[in-house]
Amino acid sequence: MQEVMKKRASELLADGTVVRVLGWKNGEFAYDPTPAVFQTVESLEAFVYNDFCASNLSKYLIKFLRQEGKTLVFLKPCDSYSFNQLLTEHRVIRENVYIIGVPCDGKVAEDKLREKGAEGILGIETEGDQIKVKTLYGDLDLNKKECLGERCLSCKSHQVVVFDEMLGENGEENPDCGRFDMVEKLEAMTPEQRFEFWRGELSKCIRCNACRNICPACSCEKCVFDNPASGISQKAAADSFEENMFHIIRAFHVAGRCTDCGECSRVCPQHILLHLLNRKFIKEMNECYGEYQAGAEAGSRAPLVNFTMDDCEPSIIYTKEAGK
Amino acid sequence: MADLKEQVLTASGVNPLKCMRCGKCSGTCPSYDAMEYHPHQFVYMVEKGDIETLMKSESIYKCLSCFACIERCPRDVEPAKLVEAVRLAVIRQQGQNHLKPQQVPEMLDEELPQQAIVSAFRKYSK
Amino acid sequence: MRRIGVFVCHCGTNIAGTVDVKTVAETLGKEPAVVYATDYPYMCSEAGQNIIKDAIKEYKLEGVVVCSCSPRMHEATFRKAVSAAGLNPYLLEVANIREQCSWIHKDMEAGTAKAIVLGRAAIAKVQLNAPLIAGESPVVKRALVIGGGIAGIQTALDIADAGYPVDIVEKEPTIGGKMTQIDKTFPTLDCSSCILTPKMVECAQNENITIYSYSEVEAVTGFVGNFSVKIRRKARFVDENKCTGCGVCTEKCPVKNVPDEYNLGLSNRHAAYIPFAQAIPNVAVLDKNRCIKLTKGKCGLCSTVCSAGAIDYEQKETIVEEKYGAIVAATGYNPIKIDGYDEFAYSQSKDVVTSLEFERILKADGPTDGHLQRLSDGKQPKTIVFVQCVGSRESGSSHGCGKEYCSKICCMYTAKHAMLCREKYPDTDVYVFYIDVRTPGKNYDEFYRRAVEQYGVHYIKGMVGKVAPQADGSLMVQASDLISNEQLHVKADMVVLAAAIEPDKSARPLATMLTASMDTNDFFTEAHAKLRPVESPTAGVFLSGVCQGPKDIPETVAQAGAAASKVIGLLAKDKLSCNPCVAHSNEMMCNGCSSCANVCPYGAITYADKDFSRRQDGSMIRRVASVNEAVCQGCGACTVACPSGAMDLKGFSTSQIMAEVDAICK
Amino acid sequence: MQVNNEFRPKIVAFCCNWCSYAGADLAGTNRANYPADVKIIRVPCSCRVNPMFILRAFQRGADGVILCGCHPGDCHYTTGNYYARRRMTMLFSMLSYLGIEKGRTRVEWVSAAEGAKFAATMNEFVETITALGENKRLEDLRCKK
C-alpha cells in the first residue's frame, strides 16, 4: 500500500494537481510515525504508511486552509469523519483539498507489542491477519488482531466517508462494534464506584495537553484554558477539581462534534480512558435526541446546537439512573 | 374533631378549598332529593370540619356513588370521594375490626366472588 | 481596582425590618474596592438619588452598587441618576435585597448575612462592568395592526389621526370582527352595528390607513423601529379595485349550501359571497373550496353576471413586504368549542345554543331575522334558561377544554340577553343560573339589578348539572338552587350557554413570529401587569383588546387607544437607543465554526473573512463572526455554543458572572 | 434561627431575567419564604448559563446549583431555554457519570407568575442539598483518599 500511495502522490505532485502532500514519515521511533508535509517528489522518499500510522491527519489541514494550491491528504475512515466535521465548521475548504481514501482494518499499538515481548522495534510488515515485527533482537510473527489499539477493537466504521479517490476497497459501517459497552458498564455501577473509577483515571492526568492538541475537534484558535479572559485559564491543574474541570469542559466543548476517532486516548501518556467521556456524551445524545454521528455527513447540525420542542427534561438523567 | 377532618381529607385525597361553590355537583346528583345533606354541602361541611353531623346523617348511604358529581365538577373537587371517606370514618369508628382474618376461611363459598371478600376485609378492618 | 460606592436602601421598613442596613453598609464599606458606603431610608427618592450623585462627584466613584429592591423595579431610575452625575449608566449594579432577601427571610441575622453576600456579588460584578454606550437605530414611521376587530380598528384610527400611516391586516374578507355579529351592547343597549360601522367606514376612508383584508402575516423579522413583515394576501378571485359590491354574483352563484360564518353556521351562504351588508371592503369573495369554477373548472356564472368585470379566477395569492416601526397585536378571541360538555346536550339539541349564536338569533340580520325562535321548530320559546360559566373558571382536567380564568364578559351579556327577551317577549320565563354575578364597571351592577328588579329575570345561584332533551321537544334542565337548598327541574324551550372565550388560534403562531411571550392560556403577556399593560415585553410590539386578556367593548376600546398612544410615542421618535447588552465576538479567538449562528434566534450573526496576517504567529485569513448589535437581543445562547469562548455578552460577560459566583461561594 | 455548626448549604440559583428572576421577585412580593442559603444570580436567559459557571460554583464551594428559566415555549428569546435544556441534560449526564450525587444540580422552569412555585422549589432544593450534605466530590477528586 505504501508504494501505491507514494506513486499516486508523486503523480499528483508532478502534474500540478496538488502542491503538497500530507502523509506520514518515520518519527523518532519506528512505531511512532509522525504526520509530515511533502512538497517535492524527491522528498516523498521518506513517505511511510504502515500499521503504525495511526495519527489522524485531518486537523493538520486547518493550517493549509488559505494557503496557495491544493493539498493532498490521505484519510483513513476515522480521519474522514473528522474531515467532514471540520468541513461543517468551515475549518477546511473542500476545494482546496484532494482526498485519497485509504482503507483501514485497525492500527497496531506499540504497548500491545511490548506485552507480546517486542523490544527495540525497528519496523512492521503486514500480511493479511499476521504481522511481522522487526526488532533489534530479530523478527516476531504475531496475530494482528491481538495487537490492535484499544479504539480499533470497537471501530465504528471502516468506511471512508469523503474522498476524491479511493485506494483499495472502501469498507462499511460497523454498527455492532460495541463501542458503548464500557460506558454501559460504568453506568451500571453505583455512583460511588463510578466516582472511584474516575478519580483513579483523572488523577493520573499531568495536564500535558496531548489530548487537546491531537483532537481534531479541539482546533480552537485559542483554547479557553489558555485564555485569561475566560476565567478558567490554567497552565496546570492547581487542584484535583481543575483536572475534572478540564476534562469535563473539554468533553463538553467537543460534545456533538467529537467523531469518536479515539486520538485522545491513543496519545495520552498516562493512558487515561478519555474516550469514555466523549462516548458517554455520544451515547446520551443518541438516546435523548436520536442517533447522530458527527462527521458522517458534512453540514449536519449537532444535537447541542439544535432542539425540538418536546425534548426530555434534564431530570431524566436522574430518573434514568434511578431506574437502573 | 380536627383529627376526623384530617382523616376524611387523607382518605379521600380531596382538597375542599378548590370548591368555588357553584353547586354543579348538586345540580347533577340523581339522589339529591333523598339526601339530607347534598353533595355541595358535603364539601362545605368537610371544609368547616363538621364531620360528625355528616356521619350521623342518612345522606351518606343515599349516595349512589355514581360519580356524576366527580365527572361534572369544574374544579376537580370530587365530592363523591368525600362521601365515601365519611362512610369509611363511620365504619372505622364502629368498634374496630368487623372482620378478622380468621373469619375469612369459613366465609369462603363458591358463589361469593373472592374480590368481595377482599374488599370487605379491606373495608371492615382497621 | 475601581473606586466603588455602596448605597444601602432601607425602603422604609421593607428592607430595614429584616436586614440590618447599617451593618450591611458598614461591612460592605470595608470591602477593598469600596471607598464610600452609606444607607438611606429611600434611595429611589430624589434625596436618595442626590446622595448617589453627590458621592460620585465627591469620592470620584468609578462604580456604583445600590442595595435595594429588584433591579426590575428601579435599575433604570438609578442608571439615570448615575448618568446625571457623569458616570456611565452601566457602571451601576443593583443588589436585590428586598424581593430576594428582606421580604422572604424573617430572621434578621440570616437576612443581613445574605444581603452582605448579595452586595459583595454586585461589587465583584461592577468591578468588571464595561462602560456601555447604547447604539441608535432609526424608526420606520409606519405601524402595523394585526387584526381588524374593534380593537384593531380603534388602534389604527388613533394612530392614523396622529398622522402616521398604519396598515391593518385582517384574516377575514372584512374588518369588523366579533362586534359585527353582536346585536346590542351593554350597559346602554345601543345597537352594536350602529356604533361600529361608522368606524369601519372611517378606516376605509382614512388616507393614512391601508386595509389588507383576507390577509395574514406570514413572517416577521427585524426589531423595534425596524420590523420587516411579509403579508400574505389570499386570493379572493375578485379584483378589489373593480368590484362595486353590488352583490349580483352572490345572488346568482348556484352553490347555496355553504355554512355562513357570519351566522356561525346557523344559515347558509353562496360560494360567492360578501360576509354581510356593511362589510369593509364591500367586495365579494369566491370560496375556493366550494366554487364550482375553481374546484371543477365549470360554471363561471358570476363572471358572466359581473358588469364590472371584477371576477378573476386566475388570481393568485400575493406577498406584500413592508417595513414598520411598531406592531400591534389585536387578534381577538373566539368562544371555546363546547362539544365536550355532554351534560348540556349542545350537540344533541338545536335549541341549546351558545351566547354568540343567541346574539345572531336576536339580531335583525341573523338567521331568524331577529325573531326569537327555536332553531328546531321555529316556535317562540316560552321558557329560556341561561347557564353561566360554561368552560370558564374550570381547573384543567375536568373537560379538557375548560379555562381556569373568568371570561369576564358573560355575566353582563347574559343580563343583556335576559333583559332583551323579557322586553321584546314579556310572556317569556327567563332563568339565569349563576355561580357568582360579576359586575364591576360603571353602571354594570345597576344594569344587572334592572334585569332582576324591572324585568323579573329569575336569577338562581347554582350550576346546571344536566340538560336532557325530552320527547316533546322541550329541554329538562336539572340544577341546584344553593340558596333554597333544593334541586330544581325546569322545563325549558331553549338553553343558552355562556361559553368561555379563548384567544384566537392565530395568536400563538403570531407570538412566535413576533418573539412575544404568551401565558399558558395563549393570551399575550404584557411587559408589566400593572405599569405597562399594553406593551409586550418584546420591544416594539403592543397589545390591543382580548388578545391580552378577556375584556368587554369599552375596555377594549380604551386599551386600543392606549396601545395607539404607545405606538405614537414610539413613531414620534426619529431614533431609538438600542440595548447595549449585546453579544460581541472576539475575532482573535473566533474559529468561524458557525456554532453561534446556529443557535441565534435573531440571525444577528454573520461571518466574514478577515486578514490576520500582521500577527506574528501566522499569516492567515480567517473566517470570523460578527454580531449585528441592532438585531442582537442579548440572550447569550451564542456565548455557550461557542467552544473557544470568543463570543461574550456585554453586561453579562463570562468574567462578570464568574466573579458573582466567586463572591457568593466565598 | 441559625445555629452554629449546623450545616447550611451554599446554593447558587441562576435565574433568567424574564421569567424566573421575576418569579423570584414575586415570591418576595408574596412573602413566600425560603431559606437564605439560596443566592440568585441574574442572567438574561437560561441559555446564557455556561456549564462552566456551574462547575465554577462547585469548585468555589457551592453545595448545590439550580438553573431556572422560562417554561419551554415561553422563552423571552423564543428558543433560549430549549438549548439550555439540552446543555443541562448533557451536563447532568456527565456529572452523574463521574459519580457526582444526583440532585446537586437541578433545572426548574419557573414563570414570572409562579412566585409560589419558586419558593416551593427553593425550599425543596435546600432540603435535598441539606440531606446530601457538603459537596465533596466536586471539590476534590484526587487528594481525598
PDB file of N, CA and C in Angstrom, chain C residues 162 562 626:
ATOM      1  N   ALA C 162     -53.031  60.653  14.387  1.00  0.00           N
ATOM      2  CA  ALA C 162     -51.823  61.359  14.794  1.00  0.00           C
ATOM      3  C   ALA C 162     -50.929  61.642  13.589  1.00  0.00           C
ATOM      4  N   ALA C 562     -54.948  53.205  24.224  1.00  0.00           N
ATOM      5  CA  ALA C 562     -53.692  53.234  24.981  1.00  0.00           C
ATOM      6  C   ALA C 562     -52.561  52.664  24.147  1.00  0.00           C
ATOM      7  N   SER C 626     -19.253  38.185  13.315  1.00  0.00           N
ATOM      8  CA  SER C 626     -19.526  39.498  13.880  1.00  0.00           C
ATOM      9  C   SER C 626     -21.022  39.599  14.167  1.00  0.00           C
TER      10      SER C 626
END
